[in-house]
Amino acid sequence: MKTIGKTKKIALIAHDAMKDEMIEWARENKNELEKHQLCGTGTTSTLLESRVGLEMEKMKSGPYGGDLQIGAKISEGEIDMIIFFHDPLTAQPHDPDIKALLRVATLYDIPIALNRGTAEFLMSSKYLNEEFERKNIDMKELAKKRREEFKDLK
């Protein structure tokens, strides 16, 4: 088990077509977001600082490795939650990086919102401002279990 503190480390990401919606959402949630440590990919972070007034730790832009940087922070225990306004209708040149981010977030049991509705649910969660026990994933045990399941399928 890993205890996540009352102050969360939240990554904010938005694809280009979703940046205006992210800004609007962040303005509506500014008072709550300010209670937490925030980081995000390049342009999204810059816009949230300049247009909303949020203090952000800036990663690189998504196509230049920002999604991978956030994924690395997850594996190091430095991200507790992700709000990602994903554009499902536009092909992204860094789609493999996005898939890697989603994969590592899933592996580490990180709450992740991919749209505004889910973001609202996360922001209204009773756990947002309380400690939360997140299960650690035992990768060796998971791999062993999957090997055994695969053997049973033969």
PDB file of N, CA, C and O in Angstrom, residues 43-109:
ATOM      1  N   THR A  43       2.711  23.526 -23.228  1.00  0.00           N
ATOM      2  CA  THR A  43       1.785  24.599 -23.564  1.00  0.00           C
ATOM      3  C   THR A  43       0.638  24.664 -22.576  1.00  0.00           C
ATOM      4  O   THR A  43       0.212  25.747 -22.161  1.00  0.00           O
ATOM      5  N   THR A  44       0.132  23.508 -22.166  1.00  0.00           N
ATOM      6  CA  THR A  44      -0.965  23.480 -21.196  1.00  0.00           C
ATOM      7  C   THR A  44      -0.545  24.184 -19.916  1.00  0.00           C
ATOM      8  O   THR A  44      -1.280  25.032 -19.394  1.00  0.00           O
ATOM      9  N   SER A  45       0.634  23.885 -19.403  1.00  0.00           N
ATOM     10  CA  SER A  45       1.127  24.527 -18.177  1.00  0.00           C
ATOM     11  C   SER A  45       1.259  26.032 -18.349  1.00  0.00           C
ATOM     12  O   SER A  45       0.858  26.805 -17.479  1.00  0.00           O
ATOM     13  N   THR A  46       1.837  26.436 -19.456  1.00  0.00           N
ATOM     14  CA  THR A  46       2.028  27.860 -19.717  1.00  0.00           C
ATOM     15  C   THR A  46       0.688  28.591 -19.760  1.00  0.00           C
ATOM     16  O   THR A  46       0.528  29.665 -19.169  1.00  0.00           O
ATOM     17  N   LEU A  47      -0.297  27.993 -20.436  1.00  0.00           N
ATOM     18  CA  LEU A  47      -1.626  28.615 -20.533  1.00  0.00           C
ATOM     19  C   LEU A  47      -2.317  28.659 -19.161  1.00  0.00           C
ATOM     20  O   LEU A  47      -2.958  29.661 -18.830  1.00  0.00           O
ATOM     21  N   LEU A  48      -2.195  27.605 -18.394  1.00  0.00           N
ATOM     22  CA  LEU A  48      -2.842  27.586 -17.075  1.00  0.00           C
ATOM     23  C   LEU A  48      -2.207  28.595 -16.127  1.00  0.00           C
ATOM     24  O   LEU A  48      -2.891  29.187 -15.292  1.00  0.00           O
ATOM     25  N   GLU A  49      -0.914  28.814 -16.267  1.00  0.00           N
ATOM     26  CA  GLU A  49      -0.264  29.858 -15.458  1.00  0.00           C
ATOM     27  C   GLU A  49      -0.721  31.244 -15.890  1.00  0.00           C
ATOM     28  O   GLU A  49      -1.131  32.056 -15.054  1.00  0.00           O
ATOM     29  N   SER A  50      -0.662  31.510 -17.187  1.00  0.00           N
ATOM     30  CA  SER A  50      -0.932  32.867 -17.670  1.00  0.00           C
ATOM     31  C   SER A  50      -2.416  33.228 -17.681  1.00  0.00           C
ATOM     32  O   SER A  50      -2.771  34.366 -17.395  1.00  0.00           O
ATOM     33  N   ARG A  51      -3.290  32.293 -17.976  1.00  0.00           N
ATOM     34  CA  ARG A  51      -4.723  32.611 -18.110  1.00  0.00           C
ATOM     35  C   ARG A  51      -5.557  32.288 -16.876  1.00  0.00           C
ATOM     36  O   ARG A  51      -6.648  32.830 -16.722  1.00  0.00           O
ATOM     37  N   VAL A  52      -5.047  31.400 -16.031  1.00  0.00           N
ATOM     38  CA  VAL A  52      -5.816  31.018 -14.837  1.00  0.00           C
ATOM     39  C   VAL A  52      -5.103  31.461 -13.562  1.00  0.00           C
ATOM     40  O   VAL A  52      -5.735  31.694 -12.541  1.00  0.00           O
ATOM     41  N   GLY A  53      -3.779  31.610 -13.631  1.00  0.00           N
ATOM     42  CA  GLY A  53      -3.017  32.029 -12.455  1.00  0.00           C
ATOM     43  C   GLY A  53      -2.608  30.877 -11.557  1.00  0.00           C
ATOM     44  O   GLY A  53      -2.344  31.080 -10.373  1.00  0.00           O
ATOM     45  N   LEU A  54      -2.536  29.675 -12.114  1.00  0.00           N
ATOM     46  CA  LEU A  54      -2.104  28.515 -11.342  1.00  0.00           C
ATOM     47  C   LEU A  54      -0.591  28.378 -11.390  1.00  0.00           C
ATOM     48  O   LEU A  54       0.024  28.622 -12.431  1.00  0.00           O
ATOM     49  N   GLU A  55      -0.001  27.988 -10.278  1.00  0.00           N
ATOM     50  CA  GLU A  55       1.431  27.720 -10.239  1.00  0.00           C
ATOM     51  C   GLU A  55       1.654  26.297 -10.733  1.00  0.00           C
ATOM     52  O   GLU A  55       1.092  25.348 -10.198  1.00  0.00           O
ATOM     53  N   MET A  56       2.462  26.156 -11.771  1.00  0.00           N
ATOM     54  CA  MET A  56       2.641  24.863 -12.434  1.00  0.00           C
ATOM     55  C   MET A  56       4.119  24.506 -12.537  1.00  0.00           C
ATOM     56  O   MET A  56       4.952  25.367 -12.798  1.00  0.00           O
ATOM     57  N   GLU A  57       4.427  23.226 -12.382  1.00  0.00           N
ATOM     58  CA  GLU A  57       5.736  22.709 -12.762  1.00  0.00           C
ATOM     59  C   GLU A  57       5.595  22.297 -14.225  1.00  0.00           C
ATOM     60  O   GLU A  57       4.719  21.506 -14.571  1.00  0.00           O
ATOM     61  N   LYS A  58       6.440  22.848 -15.071  1.00  0.00           N
ATOM     62  CA  LYS A  58       6.310  22.620 -16.511  1.00  0.00           C
ATOM     63  C   LYS A  58       7.186  21.464 -16.998  1.00  0.00           C
ATOM     64  O   LYS A  58       8.370  21.411 -16.710  1.00  0.00           O
ATOM     65  N   MET A  59       6.554  20.572 -17.741  1.00  0.00           N
ATOM     66  CA  MET A  59       7.269  19.522 -18.466  1.00  0.00           C
ATOM     67  C   MET A  59       7.432  20.015 -19.905  1.00  0.00           C
ATOM     68  O   MET A  59       6.972  21.095 -20.256  1.00  0.00           O
ATOM     69  N   LYS A  60       8.011  19.203 -20.726  1.00  0.00           N
ATOM     70  CA  LYS A  60       8.095  19.530 -22.151  1.00  0.00           C
ATOM     71  C   LYS A  60       6.712  19.380 -22.777  1.00  0.00           C
ATOM     72  O   LYS A  60       5.826  18.755 -22.202  1.00  0.00           O
ATOM     73  N   SER A  61       6.561  19.916 -23.947  1.00  0.00           N
ATOM     74  CA  SER A  61       5.333  19.721 -24.706  1.00  0.00           C
ATOM     75  C   SER A  61       5.169  18.233 -24.989  1.00  0.00           C
ATOM     76  O   SER A  61       6.166  17.511 -25.134  1.00  0.00           O
ATOM     77  N   GLY A  62       3.927  17.767 -25.079  1.00  0.00           N
ATOM     78  CA  GLY A  62       3.659  16.354 -25.314  1.00  0.00           C
ATOM     79  C   GLY A  62       4.460  15.741 -26.451  1.00  0.00           C
ATOM     80  O   GLY A  62       5.126  14.715 -26.259  1.00  0.00           O
ATOM     81  N   PRO A  63       4.439  16.354 -27.657  1.00  0.00           N
ATOM     82  CA  PRO A  63       5.181  15.768 -28.775  1.00  0.00           C
ATOM     83  C   PRO A  63       6.696  15.752 -28.577  1.00  0.00           C
ATOM     84  O   PRO A  63       7.411  15.044 -29.275  1.00  0.00           O
ATOM     85  N   TYR A  64       7.190  16.512 -27.603  1.00  0.00           N
ATOM     86  CA  TYR A  64       8.628  16.567 -27.329  1.00  0.00           C
ATOM     87  C   TYR A  64       9.018  15.802 -26.071  1.00  0.00           C
ATOM     88  O   TYR A  64      10.098  15.998 -25.531  1.00  0.00           O
ATOM     89  N   GLY A  65       8.127  14.935 -25.604  1.00  0.00           N
ATOM     90  CA  GLY A  65       8.464  14.074 -24.475  1.00  0.00           C
ATOM     91  C   GLY A  65       7.767  14.390 -23.169  1.00  0.00           C
ATOM     92  O   GLY A  65       8.021  13.730 -22.166  1.00  0.00           O
ATOM     93  N   GLY A  66       6.888  15.374 -23.155  1.00  0.00           N
ATOM     94  CA  GLY A  66       6.207  15.749 -21.914  1.00  0.00           C
ATOM     95  C   GLY A  66       5.358  14.640 -21.319  1.00  0.00           C
ATOM     96  O   GLY A  66       5.335  14.448 -20.100  1.00  0.00           O
ATOM     97  N   ASP A  67       4.664  13.882 -22.181  1.00  0.00           N
ATOM     98  CA  ASP A  67       3.857  12.763 -21.683  1.00  0.00           C
ATOM     99  C   ASP A  67       4.757  11.710 -21.043  1.00  0.00           C
ATOM    100  O   ASP A  67       4.419  11.135 -20.007  1.00  0.00           O
ATOM    101  N   LEU A  68       5.911  11.479 -21.657  1.00  0.00           N
ATOM    102  CA  LEU A  68       6.863  10.512 -21.108  1.00  0.00           C
ATOM    103  C   LEU A  68       7.447  10.999 -19.786  1.00  0.00           C
ATOM    104  O   LEU A  68       7.685  10.205 -18.874  1.00  0.00           O
ATOM    105  N   GLN A  69       7.673  12.305 -19.667  1.00  0.00           N
ATOM    106  CA  GLN A  69       8.173  12.852 -18.404  1.00  0.00           C
ATOM    107  C   GLN A  69       7.159  12.628 -17.280  1.00  0.00           C
ATOM    108  O   GLN A  69       7.534  12.252 -16.167  1.00  0.00           O
ATOM    109  N   ILE A  70       5.890  12.832 -17.590  1.00  0.00           N
ATOM    110  CA  ILE A  70       4.855  12.611 -16.586  1.00  0.00           C
ATOM    111  C   ILE A  70       4.782  11.125 -16.246  1.00  0.00           C
ATOM    112  O   ILE A  70       4.657  10.752 -15.078  1.00  0.00           O
ATOM    113  N   GLY A  71       4.903  10.263 -17.253  1.00  0.00           N
ATOM    114  CA  GLY A  71       4.938   8.822 -17.000  1.00  0.00           C
ATOM    115  C   GLY A  71       6.091   8.446 -16.080  1.00  0.00           C
ATOM    116  O   GLY A  71       5.935   7.626 -15.171  1.00  0.00           O
ATOM    117  N   ALA A  72       7.254   9.059 -16.299  1.00  0.00           N
ATOM    118  CA  ALA A  72       8.414   8.789 -15.430  1.00  0.00           C
ATOM    119  C   ALA A  72       8.135   9.249 -14.006  1.00  0.00           C
ATOM    120  O   ALA A  72       8.486   8.560 -13.041  1.00  0.00           O
ATOM    121  N   LYS A  73       7.485  10.392 -13.855  1.00  0.00           N
ATOM    122  CA  LYS A  73       7.148  10.890 -12.521  1.00  0.00           C
ATOM    123  C   LYS A  73       6.179   9.936 -11.814  1.00  0.00           C
ATOM    124  O   LYS A  73       6.258   9.752 -10.603  1.00  0.00           O
ATOM    125  N   ILE A  74       5.275   9.323 -12.574  1.00  0.00           N
ATOM    126  CA  ILE A  74       4.363   8.335 -11.991  1.00  0.00           C
ATOM    127  C   ILE A  74       5.172   7.176 -11.427  1.00  0.00           C
ATOM    128  O   ILE A  74       4.972   6.759 -10.286  1.00  0.00           O
ATOM    129  N   SER A  75       6.105   6.655 -12.229  1.00  0.00           N
ATOM    130  CA  SER A  75       6.888   5.489 -11.787  1.00  0.00           C
ATOM    131  C   SER A  75       7.780   5.817 -10.597  1.00  0.00           C
ATOM    132  O   SER A  75       8.167   4.928  -9.849  1.00  0.00           O
ATOM    133  N   GLU A  76       8.087   7.089 -10.410  1.00  0.00           N
ATOM    134  CA  GLU A  76       8.904   7.517  -9.268  1.00  0.00           C
ATOM    135  C   GLU A  76       8.044   7.925  -8.065  1.00  0.00           C
ATOM    136  O   GLU A  76       8.561   8.401  -7.057  1.00  0.00           O
ATOM    137  N   GLY A  77       6.717   7.771  -8.182  1.00  0.00           N
ATOM    138  CA  GLY A  77       5.817   8.105  -7.083  1.00  0.00           C
ATOM    139  C   GLY A  77       5.545   9.581  -6.928  1.00  0.00           C
ATOM    140  O   GLY A  77       5.132  10.034  -5.857  1.00  0.00           O
ATOM    141  N   GLU A  78       5.759  10.355  -7.995  1.00  0.00           N
ATOM    142  CA  GLU A  78       5.625  11.806  -7.910  1.00  0.00           C
ATOM    143  C   GLU A  78       4.346  12.349  -8.527  1.00  0.00           C
ATOM    144  O   GLU A  78       4.171  13.566  -8.600  1.00  0.00           O
ATOM    145  N   ILE A  79       3.437  11.494  -8.958  1.00  0.00           N
ATOM    146  CA  ILE A  79       2.138  11.919  -9.487  1.00  0.00           C
ATOM    147  C   ILE A  79       1.067  11.081  -8.800  1.00  0.00           C
ATOM    148  O   ILE A  79       1.180   9.862  -8.727  1.00  0.00           O
ATOM    149  N   ASP A  80       0.015  11.741  -8.310  1.00  0.00           N
ATOM    150  CA  ASP A  80      -1.074  11.048  -7.632  1.00  0.00           C
ATOM    151  C   ASP A  80      -2.350  10.987  -8.464  1.00  0.00           C
ATOM    152  O   ASP A  80      -3.218  10.157  -8.210  1.00  0.00           O
ATOM    153  N   MET A  81      -2.467  11.873  -9.437  1.00  0.00           N
ATOM    154  CA  MET A  81      -3.717  11.984 -10.189  1.00  0.00           C
ATOM    155  C   MET A  81      -3.445  12.708 -11.504  1.00  0.00           C
ATOM    156  O   MET A  81      -2.550  13.561 -11.562  1.00  0.00           O
ATOM    157  N   ILE A  82      -4.196  12.360 -12.547  1.00  0.00           N
ATOM    158  CA  ILE A  82      -4.035  13.014 -13.848  1.00  0.00           C
ATOM    159  C   ILE A  82      -5.388  13.489 -14.352  1.00  0.00           C
ATOM    160  O   ILE A  82      -6.369  12.743 -14.332  1.00  0.00           O
ATOM    161  N   ILE A  83      -5.406  14.723 -14.814  1.00  0.00           N
ATOM    162  CA  ILE A  83      -6.554  15.257 -15.549  1.00  0.00           C
ATOM    163  C   ILE A  83      -6.039  15.502 -16.960  1.00  0.00           C
ATOM    164  O   ILE A  83      -5.166  16.338 -17.191  1.00  0.00           O
ATOM    165  N   PHE A  84      -6.554  14.750 -17.914  1.00  0.00           N
ATOM    166  CA  PHE A  84      -6.053  14.762 -19.297  1.00  0.00           C
ATOM    167  C   PHE A  84      -7.241  14.989 -20.224  1.00  0.00           C
ATOM    168  O   PHE A  84      -8.036  14.088 -20.449  1.00  0.00           O
ATOM    169  N   PHE A  85      -7.381  16.213 -20.720  1.00  0.00           N
ATOM    170  CA  PHE A  85      -8.450  16.488 -21.679  1.00  0.00           C
ATOM    171  C   PHE A  85      -7.949  16.037 -23.043  1.00  0.00           C
ATOM    172  O   PHE A  85      -7.266  16.753 -23.762  1.00  0.00           O
ATOM    173  N   HIS A  86      -8.306  14.824 -23.336  1.00  0.00           N
ATOM    174  CA  HIS A  86      -7.856  14.067 -24.502  1.00  0.00           C
ATOM    175  C   HIS A  86      -8.762  14.381 -25.696  1.00  0.00           C
ATOM    176  O   HIS A  86      -9.973  14.471 -25.545  1.00  0.00           O
ATOM    177  N   ASP A  87      -8.181  14.542 -26.865  1.00  0.00           N
ATOM    178  CA  ASP A  87      -8.945  14.762 -28.102  1.00  0.00           C
ATOM    179  C   ASP A  87      -9.009  13.442 -28.866  1.00  0.00           C
ATOM    180  O   ASP A  87      -8.053  13.070 -29.539  1.00  0.00           O
ATOM    181  N   PRO A  88     -10.139  12.728 -28.784  1.00  0.00           N
ATOM    182  CA  PRO A  88     -10.229  11.424 -29.436  1.00  0.00           C
ATOM    183  C   PRO A  88     -10.452  11.506 -30.945  1.00  0.00           C
ATOM    184  O   PRO A  88     -10.392  10.483 -31.622  1.00  0.00           O
ATOM    185  N   LEU A  89     -10.685  12.705 -31.474  1.00  0.00           N
ATOM    186  CA  LEU A  89     -11.012  12.840 -32.891  1.00  0.00           C
ATOM    187  C   LEU A  89      -9.842  13.286 -33.761  1.00  0.00           C
ATOM    188  O   LEU A  89      -9.974  13.369 -34.973  1.00  0.00           O
ATOM    189  N   THR A  90      -8.709  13.568 -33.133  1.00  0.00           N
ATOM    190  CA  THR A  90      -7.548  14.036 -33.883  1.00  0.00           C
ATOM    191  C   THR A  90      -6.369  13.102 -33.646  1.00  0.00           C
ATOM    192  O   THR A  90      -6.031  12.808 -32.496  1.00  0.00           O
ATOM    193  N   ALA A  91      -5.760  12.653 -34.739  1.00  0.00           N
ATOM    194  CA  ALA A  91      -4.564  11.812 -34.616  1.00  0.00           C
ATOM    195  C   ALA A  91      -3.439  12.656 -34.017  1.00  0.00           C
ATOM    196  O   ALA A  91      -3.251  13.815 -34.383  1.00  0.00           O
ATOM    197  N   GLN A  92      -2.718  12.064 -33.081  1.00  0.00           N
ATOM    198  CA  GLN A  92      -1.622  12.765 -32.420  1.00  0.00           C
ATOM    199  C   GLN A  92      -0.295  12.175 -32.890  1.00  0.00           C
ATOM    200  O   GLN A  92      -0.152  10.953 -32.932  1.00  0.00           O
ATOM    201  N   PRO A  93       0.672  13.022 -33.246  1.00  0.00           N
ATOM    202  CA  PRO A  93       1.954  12.488 -33.718  1.00  0.00           C
ATOM    203  C   PRO A  93       2.707  11.706 -32.636  1.00  0.00           C
ATOM    204  O   PRO A  93       3.539  10.866 -32.948  1.00  0.00           O
ATOM    205  N   HIS A  94       2.377  11.958 -31.393  1.00  0.00           N
ATOM    206  CA  HIS A  94       3.054  11.286 -30.279  1.00  0.00           C
ATOM    207  C   HIS A  94       2.123  10.268 -29.606  1.00  0.00           C
ATOM    208  O   HIS A  94       2.239   9.995 -28.408  1.00  0.00           O
ATOM    209  N   ASP A  95       1.236   9.663 -30.388  1.00  0.00           N
ATOM    210  CA  ASP A  95       0.276   8.701 -29.861  1.00  0.00           C
ATOM    211  C   ASP A  95       0.933   7.557 -29.074  1.00  0.00           C
ATOM    212  O   ASP A  95       0.417   7.169 -28.022  1.00  0.00           O
ATOM    213  N   PRO A  96       2.078   7.016 -29.516  1.00  0.00           N
ATOM    214  CA  PRO A  96       2.720   5.973 -28.694  1.00  0.00           C
ATOM    215  C   PRO A  96       3.090   6.473 -27.290  1.00  0.00           C
ATOM    216  O   PRO A  96       2.992   5.717 -26.324  1.00  0.00           O
ATOM    217  N   ASP A  97       3.481   7.744 -27.183  1.00  0.00           N
ATOM    218  CA  ASP A  97       3.815   8.307 -25.874  1.00  0.00           C
ATOM    219  C   ASP A  97       2.568   8.416 -24.999  1.00  0.00           C
ATOM    220  O   ASP A  97       2.614   8.158 -23.791  1.00  0.00           O
ATOM    221  N   ILE A  98       1.446   8.789 -25.604  1.00  0.00           N
ATOM    222  CA  ILE A  98       0.186   8.897 -24.876  1.00  0.00           C
ATOM    223  C   ILE A  98      -0.231   7.519 -24.362  1.00  0.00           C
ATOM    224  O   ILE A  98      -0.627   7.361 -23.210  1.00  0.00           O
ATOM    225  N   LYS A  99      -0.111   6.517 -25.227  1.00  0.00           N
ATOM    226  CA  LYS A  99      -0.451   5.151 -24.807  1.00  0.00           C
ATOM    227  C   LYS A  99       0.464   4.681 -23.681  1.00  0.00           C
ATOM    228  O   LYS A  99       0.022   4.016 -22.750  1.00  0.00           O
ATOM    229  N   ALA A 100       1.731   5.041 -23.750  1.00  0.00           N
ATOM    230  CA  ALA A 100       2.671   4.671 -22.680  1.00  0.00           C
ATOM    231  C   ALA A 100       2.269   5.353 -21.372  1.00  0.00           C
ATOM    232  O   ALA A 100       2.311   4.720 -20.299  1.00  0.00           O
ATOM    233  N   LEU A 101       1.881   6.606 -21.437  1.00  0.00           N
ATOM    234  CA  LEU A 101       1.441   7.327 -20.236  1.00  0.00           C
ATOM    235  C   LEU A 101       0.210   6.647 -19.635  1.00  0.00           C
ATOM    236  O   LEU A 101       0.148   6.408 -18.424  1.00  0.00           O
ATOM    237  N   LEU A 102      -0.761   6.318 -20.475  1.00  0.00           N
ATOM    238  CA  LEU A 102      -1.970   5.667 -19.982  1.00  0.00           C
ATOM    239  C   LEU A 102      -1.662   4.295 -19.397  1.00  0.00           C
ATOM    240  O   LEU A 102      -2.238   3.895 -18.373  1.00  0.00           O
ATOM    241  N   ARG A 103      -0.735   3.582 -20.021  1.00  0.00           N
ATOM    242  CA  ARG A 103      -0.347   2.254 -19.527  1.00  0.00           C
ATOM    243  C   ARG A 103       0.306   2.364 -18.146  1.00  0.00           C
ATOM    244  O   ARG A 103      -0.048   1.640 -17.218  1.00  0.00           O
ATOM    245  N   VAL A 104       1.240   3.275 -17.977  1.00  0.00           N
ATOM    246  CA  VAL A 104       1.927   3.388 -16.688  1.00  0.00           C
ATOM    247  C   VAL A 104       0.973   3.916 -15.616  1.00  0.00           C
ATOM    248  O   VAL A 104       1.027   3.477 -14.461  1.00  0.00           O
ATOM    249  N   ALA A 105       0.060   4.809 -15.991  1.00  0.00           N
ATOM    250  CA  ALA A 105      -0.932   5.296 -15.021  1.00  0.00           C
ATOM    251  C   ALA A 105      -1.821   4.151 -14.551  1.00  0.00           C
ATOM    252  O   ALA A 105      -2.141   4.037 -13.362  1.00  0.00           O
ATOM    253  N   THR A 106      -2.194   3.278 -15.459  1.00  0.00           N
ATOM    254  CA  THR A 106      -3.004   2.119 -15.105  1.00  0.00           C
ATOM    255  C   THR A 106      -2.216   1.158 -14.218  1.00  0.00           C
ATOM    256  O   THR A 106      -2.721   0.678 -13.202  1.00  0.00           O
ATOM    257  N   LEU A 107      -0.967   0.883 -14.580  1.00  0.00           N
ATOM    258  CA  LEU A 107      -0.139  -0.029 -13.796  1.00  0.00           C
ATOM    259  C   LEU A 107       0.053   0.442 -12.362  1.00  0.00           C
ATOM    260  O   LEU A 107       0.088  -0.354 -11.434  1.00  0.00           O
ATOM    261  N   TYR A 108       0.187   1.751 -12.186  1.00  0.00           N
ATOM    262  CA  TYR A 108       0.423   2.300 -10.856  1.00  0.00           C
ATOM    263  C   TYR A 108      -0.860   2.743 -10.156  1.00  0.00           C
ATOM    264  O   TYR A 108      -0.814   3.384  -9.116  1.00  0.00           O
ATOM    265  N   ASP A 109      -2.009   2.394 -10.740  1.00  0.00           N
ATOM    266  CA  ASP A 109      -3.310   2.660 -10.126  1.00  0.00           C
ATOM    267  C   ASP A 109      -3.522   4.151  -9.865  1.00  0.00           C
ATOM    268  O   ASP A 109      -3.997   4.550  -8.801  1.00  0.00           O
TER     269      ASP A 109
END
